[in-house]
Structure formats: C-alpha cells, structure tokens
C-alpha cells in the first residue's frame, strides 16, 4: 500500500482516478478552480497514457452536450466543471438525467457571481439539486479521487442509469497537496467493469432517444428517475463497502459518523469542512462537551432514513451550509434535514448556520462559537438559521 | 419504404418532412441522426412512436452540433466510426440563432459529420416567430406589418458563408423543390471527411400561408427568382451553381405566399418589392446564375 502513496495536488489525484477508469470521451473547458483536472488529463492524453477522445469544447454547455451524445453512443464519459460553468450546463443536466445517461462529472465547488468570486462554497452544485443527478460530497483529496470509480460503478448500474457529480471543494481540495494513494490501472478489472449499455445509438438496432412525451406519458419518466434514485440509495452503501473490501478505504456510504453514538450535540455538514469539524470535536470532547459529527456524503439521493436513524439520540442538531436559498434564510442541508424529521416522533431542534461563502475561511473557533450558540437551545429556539461568519463592519 | 416512416404528425404539405425524407433517402441505413428541438423533432417522435428508421437522438434546442461532436468522438473511441455517417438535421432557429455557437465550435474542431439546416425561415414549431433566417418584409407573429412596420425589417443571415469561413471542406445550398440535386449534395457532404454543411430551403405551408399543394412549386420559385441560389463551395471556393434559364421576377414567388400579402396592398410603386428584387439581382450577379 505505502508504495503507491504520493504527495500530489488534489486535481492530479482526481485526474489520475479518471485515467484509471478508462473513459472513452472527455470534454474539457477551462474554469477556475477546476482547470487543473482537465490540464492533467490533457497531459495524460498527450503522453499516450489514455486511449480516449479528448474534446476541447467552446463552452461548458457544449462540454455536457458532447457527453450526452457520446454517452448515448455507448461511451464512458467524463468532464469537470464548477460554478458559472455548471450553471451554464443547467438545462443540459436535466436532459442527461432524463435520458438516463450515466455521465460522471467532477464539480469543483465554487461560489456564483455576482459579485464574481472564484473561491469555494457549494452554491453551484446545491443549485443543481433537482436536475436528477446523483451528488456525493468528498471530505478530502483521497475521497475525491476514490469517489470517481465508485460513481462510475453506481451511475452505470443498469438499475440506476443516472448521471453523477463528484463534488469537491474548490482550492481547499483541488489545489492542496496531500499524500494520496493513487489508484492502479487494474481498477477496471477488480472493481469497475467496462461500460456495456443495453440502450445505445447503433445503426444495427436503431432506437430513438429524447422523444416528445405528452401529458399521458411524461409523469412516468419522472417517476422512474425517482425509483432509480431509490436504487442508488442502496447501491451507494454497497459500492462503498465493496471498495473498502478491495482497497481498505471507506468514507461512509450515504453518511458517516464521528463520535456520533453518544453525542447530544450533532453537527451535520458536507465536504472539506468535515476535517475541521473533527479536529474541533476532538478538542471539545476533552473539554467534556458531548459533541459528534454526522457527515452527509450523499446529498442526492438524500438519505432520509439513515439520517433519521443517526439523529435518534441527538438533543440538538447543527447544520452547516456553504450555500443559501436567498429568501428562505437557510442553506439546503438545514432545510432538508428539518423536512426529513418533520413526520417523525423525533422533535430534535435543528439549527442552521450558513458560513464559508465565497471562500471565507472556517476556523475551529468558528465551529466552537456555533456549538456554544446551539447549546442555548435548552432555553428555547432563539436561532432558526443565521449567517455564522458575518463581518460586522460590512453587514 | 422511406427511412422516415409515414404516420408522423407533419402538416399537410410540410417541406420539413420532405427534407427529412430526402436526406435519409440519400444516406441509407448506416447513419446516426441528431435533431435539435423543432418541428421535425416534435412531429416525428410522439412517444412511444418514432418515425425514424435510423438511430436518432434529440437533446436540446441549441446543442445538436455539440451532441454530434460527442457521438462522433464516441464512435471513434469505440472503433465504430469507419462507415457510419453522423448527420445533424436542424431548423433555421436551431442553426442560425440559438445553436450557432455550438455549430461554430464543432466546425472549428473539425469533427467528421454533416450539419443539415432545414430552413423554413421562421420559428414554425412555436407558431411562426421571426428568426435570423426570416427574409426581409416577411410577416411573422413577431414581425407583423402595421402602421409603423412593413414586416420583418432585417435581411436573412448568410449562414453558408459563416460555415465556409470556418474552413469547411464542403458547403452547399439545396431546395426541397429540387430533390435529386438535394440528395446528391447530401450524399456528397456525408462522404467528404470533416465537418460539412448543406443548407436546405424548405417552404412551410402553414407558416408561409401557402396552399399545401404548392410547397414544391414555391420552393422552386425561390430558386427560379434567384432569391435562393443553389451552389456548392469546396474549401471556400464556389465549385458549381445551378444556372437559371429564364429568371422570374420576385413577385411571382411573393404573391403565392400570405406572409408577403401586405406588400401587395400598397398603392403606387412598391419600394418593398423593389428591394426584394434587388436581393435577387445581387444573388444572380454574385453567383453568376444567368
């Protein structure tokens, strides 16, 4: 194991993971902070290390559109994007999912304009929540890389056939150098079978993709997408375990806990902030605080049952969101967690904190401040959801 | 039987359907078709039926050329590109307006495919709104004539020239009024390696307000008046033009169409028809049609 560990940039680790998954078609368009991934892939391709078509498209809209065509023609496909690029893809994201094309894309999470900002938050992928894509959020570089073959296996499963986003925090994960175990070429033998779709554009067996569905048939297409998400819910856990059996690494399937079982205060979050939270919890535990972590790895499909079960003993739940639904004064995780508890007997208070927008740092003392605020809930719910890291001189 | 099967929902006298049929006649079974959103897409695939006897994909309105790029790349990567042709067939809105960027990208990248624009000179699927292919003074629902308007105030965009400027090895114009010529050009375009383009003029009986029995006649008149010159360009040079023996005045073309009816209600000398005649005269001169 140790032999294959290298100190590499997060983007390189992901590009390397893509390479060993042997995609047939890659489309690429530059946008910060995603660009290093497609640059590394371009170099692999230029060096003859990848046997694929690499298309330099003229926009993110064409990046995803080219993959729609390629996937329908039977190719394993890859692209990566972020922020404005993902927003530009919006219309085509629905289309790819509706046509049940198992495209895998890395989303290097970044804030949206205006004001223009190239740094990390998760507004971009959260805003694509309802497009019918699977969304997993990675905690660190190793998970970002390992998520790639896991998502191909999931997306291409004949009972799933949905496109998938591997979400990794921009700069914090994409540009950091960490020791990483690079996946070996034989992953396609051991873990990820080759893609051999039943429905494909083939002149020997002509099929029509993307037909016009009127009110008498449209609903069932949506229903079947939802059913497939339900299958994905089971398979995400299964695939994570299968990966663990072969490679010994596990990051949770749908969710993961950290000193969760006895925790009275449970912090919920997604992405790279998980590491900061774990360190903070370690300190708080030594100070005698009963704090634990519930990491949400799968945002779509949303693991309602797993979350309900994990929050059984919680006295207060804190959600951290690097996004906001403007006009709701809440981040998406907060809204979704509250909604999934509503029809249960669990009346645990859920308090939302929005932070880290546009790349604002989330230090440990910020997490501690949030925990202290949440403890006030013993006297009643004073805070439902608020910005945790406002600068008072600008607010 | 044609590879574009009967039973689709095209209007009576639909020029678009004729174009689709002629294109498939020319290409045979070993072709993958990409359609952007538009009449042809909608009326051929009312789920669960499909009129397409060849593999076909519709993604969105503005991305047919990008989808075609991906299909081509996939076939190459999977080692299936040898004989199979890849053809995008889009309307004028999808081609000249909303899909222009994706088309520019695909032609610049040099994918081996053919893009066919079936031009009925307005957004017919949404109910006859003007596009940048709508000719001068045509009445559409978004360029109606009125006290302050003579219909569409702008000239038709020269799409074949735009494609030729990308360095395409083959650009041709065709008309559903001249089926053998159209088929010959489509076949040639598909056989030439690289991104090729055929712009097919296709009257829309509904949108142009013509009798549904006159689609082909009106299509031929556009050619015979020199309003729609037929030519081929190879590597940027004009290599053939269809000569016109007795060029007809544009009135003969215009008067059959309800979309130009308002031009004929004016009293005295009609500056509008004169201006349209000037377009035809310029075409005749530029392409040496006579």
PDB file of N, CA, C and O in Angstrom, chain B residues 2 8 36 43 82 92-93 102 130 146 151 158 171 195 231 237 242:
ATOM      1  N   UNK B   2     -39.503   4.558 -47.151  1.00  0.00           N
ATOM      2  CA  UNK B   2     -38.531   5.558 -46.694  1.00  0.00           C
ATOM      3  C   UNK B   2     -38.093   5.255 -45.269  1.00  0.00           C
ATOM      4  O   UNK B   2     -38.840   4.676 -44.484  1.00  0.00           O
ATOM      5  N   UNK B   8     -46.094  10.131 -39.233  1.00  0.00           N
ATOM      6  CA  UNK B   8     -45.661  11.236 -38.369  1.00  0.00           C
ATOM      7  C   UNK B   8     -46.715  12.335 -38.406  1.00  0.00           C
ATOM      8  O   UNK B   8     -47.682  12.278 -39.155  1.00  0.00           O
ATOM      9  N   UNK B  36     -31.929  18.845 -33.222  1.00  0.00           N
ATOM     10  CA  UNK B  36     -32.260  19.795 -32.155  1.00  0.00           C
ATOM     11  C   UNK B  36     -33.781  19.901 -32.027  1.00  0.00           C
ATOM     12  O   UNK B  36     -34.515  19.347 -32.856  1.00  0.00           O
ATOM     13  N   UNK B  43     -42.655  16.401 -34.503  1.00  0.00           N
ATOM     14  CA  UNK B  43     -43.705  15.658 -35.217  1.00  0.00           C
ATOM     15  C   UNK B  43     -43.283  14.234 -35.596  1.00  0.00           C
ATOM     16  O   UNK B  43     -44.125  13.421 -35.967  1.00  0.00           O
ATOM     17  N   UNK B  82     -15.774   3.842 -38.809  1.00  0.00           N
ATOM     18  CA  UNK B  82     -15.390   3.573 -40.197  1.00  0.00           C
ATOM     19  C   UNK B  82     -16.405   4.029 -41.233  1.00  0.00           C
ATOM     20  O   UNK B  82     -16.128   4.869 -42.068  1.00  0.00           O
ATOM     21  N   UNK B  92     -33.936  26.413 -38.932  1.00  0.00           N
ATOM     22  CA  UNK B  92     -33.170  27.657 -39.037  1.00  0.00           C
ATOM     23  C   UNK B  92     -32.958  28.320 -37.678  1.00  0.00           C
ATOM     24  O   UNK B  92     -31.894  28.885 -37.420  1.00  0.00           O
ATOM     25  N   UNK B  93     -33.930  28.249 -36.787  1.00  0.00           N
ATOM     26  CA  UNK B  93     -33.742  28.826 -35.449  1.00  0.00           C
ATOM     27  C   UNK B  93     -32.625  28.124 -34.705  1.00  0.00           C
ATOM     28  O   UNK B  93     -31.751  28.754 -34.110  1.00  0.00           O
ATOM     29  N   UNK B 102     -22.519  26.422 -30.789  1.00  0.00           N
ATOM     30  CA  UNK B 102     -22.146  25.001 -30.786  1.00  0.00           C
ATOM     31  C   UNK B 102     -21.733  24.554 -32.185  1.00  0.00           C
ATOM     32  O   UNK B 102     -20.810  23.741 -32.347  1.00  0.00           O
ATOM     33  N   UNK B 130     -40.231  35.274 -35.985  1.00  0.00           N
ATOM     34  CA  UNK B 130     -39.091  35.515 -36.870  1.00  0.00           C
ATOM     35  C   UNK B 130     -37.799  34.931 -36.295  1.00  0.00           C
ATOM     36  O   UNK B 130     -37.601  34.854 -35.095  1.00  0.00           O
ATOM     37  N   UNK B 146     -47.668  46.649 -39.892  1.00  0.00           N
ATOM     38  CA  UNK B 146     -48.622  47.535 -39.211  1.00  0.00           C
ATOM     39  C   UNK B 146     -48.353  48.953 -39.655  1.00  0.00           C
ATOM     40  O   UNK B 146     -47.550  49.174 -40.567  1.00  0.00           O
ATOM     41  N   UNK B 151     -43.320  44.563 -41.903  1.00  0.00           N
ATOM     42  CA  UNK B 151     -42.932  43.169 -41.687  1.00  0.00           C
ATOM     43  C   UNK B 151     -41.495  43.102 -41.200  1.00  0.00           C
ATOM     44  O   UNK B 151     -40.948  44.104 -40.718  1.00  0.00           O
ATOM     45  N   UNK B 158     -26.533  35.175 -43.676  1.00  0.00           N
ATOM     46  CA  UNK B 158     -25.885  34.318 -44.682  1.00  0.00           C
ATOM     47  C   UNK B 158     -25.116  33.188 -43.981  1.00  0.00           C
ATOM     48  O   UNK B 158     -23.904  33.261 -43.781  1.00  0.00           O
ATOM     49  N   UNK B 171     -19.628  23.063 -48.449  1.00  0.00           N
ATOM     50  CA  UNK B 171     -20.829  23.809 -48.072  1.00  0.00           C
ATOM     51  C   UNK B 171     -21.707  23.871 -49.311  1.00  0.00           C
ATOM     52  O   UNK B 171     -21.228  24.204 -50.399  1.00  0.00           O
ATOM     53  N   UNK B 195     -16.128  18.358 -41.206  1.00  0.00           N
ATOM     54  CA  UNK B 195     -17.454  18.937 -40.982  1.00  0.00           C
ATOM     55  C   UNK B 195     -17.998  19.590 -42.246  1.00  0.00           C
ATOM     56  O   UNK B 195     -17.377  20.501 -42.786  1.00  0.00           O
ATOM     57  N   UNK B 231     -25.877  26.397 -54.946  1.00  0.00           N
ATOM     58  CA  UNK B 231     -24.449  26.340 -55.272  1.00  0.00           C
ATOM     59  C   UNK B 231     -23.725  25.377 -54.345  1.00  0.00           C
ATOM     60  O   UNK B 231     -24.263  24.932 -53.329  1.00  0.00           O
ATOM     61  N   UNK B 237     -14.186  27.775 -52.085  1.00  0.00           N
ATOM     62  CA  UNK B 237     -14.383  28.259 -53.460  1.00  0.00           C
ATOM     63  C   UNK B 237     -15.711  27.720 -54.007  1.00  0.00           C
ATOM     64  O   UNK B 237     -16.031  26.555 -53.809  1.00  0.00           O
ATOM     65  N   UNK B 242     -26.306  26.326 -59.871  1.00  0.00           N
ATOM     66  CA  UNK B 242     -27.398  25.903 -60.745  1.00  0.00           C
ATOM     67  C   UNK B 242     -27.839  27.132 -61.541  1.00  0.00           C
ATOM     68  O   UNK B 242     -28.346  28.107 -60.973  1.00  0.00           O
TER      69      UNK B 242
END
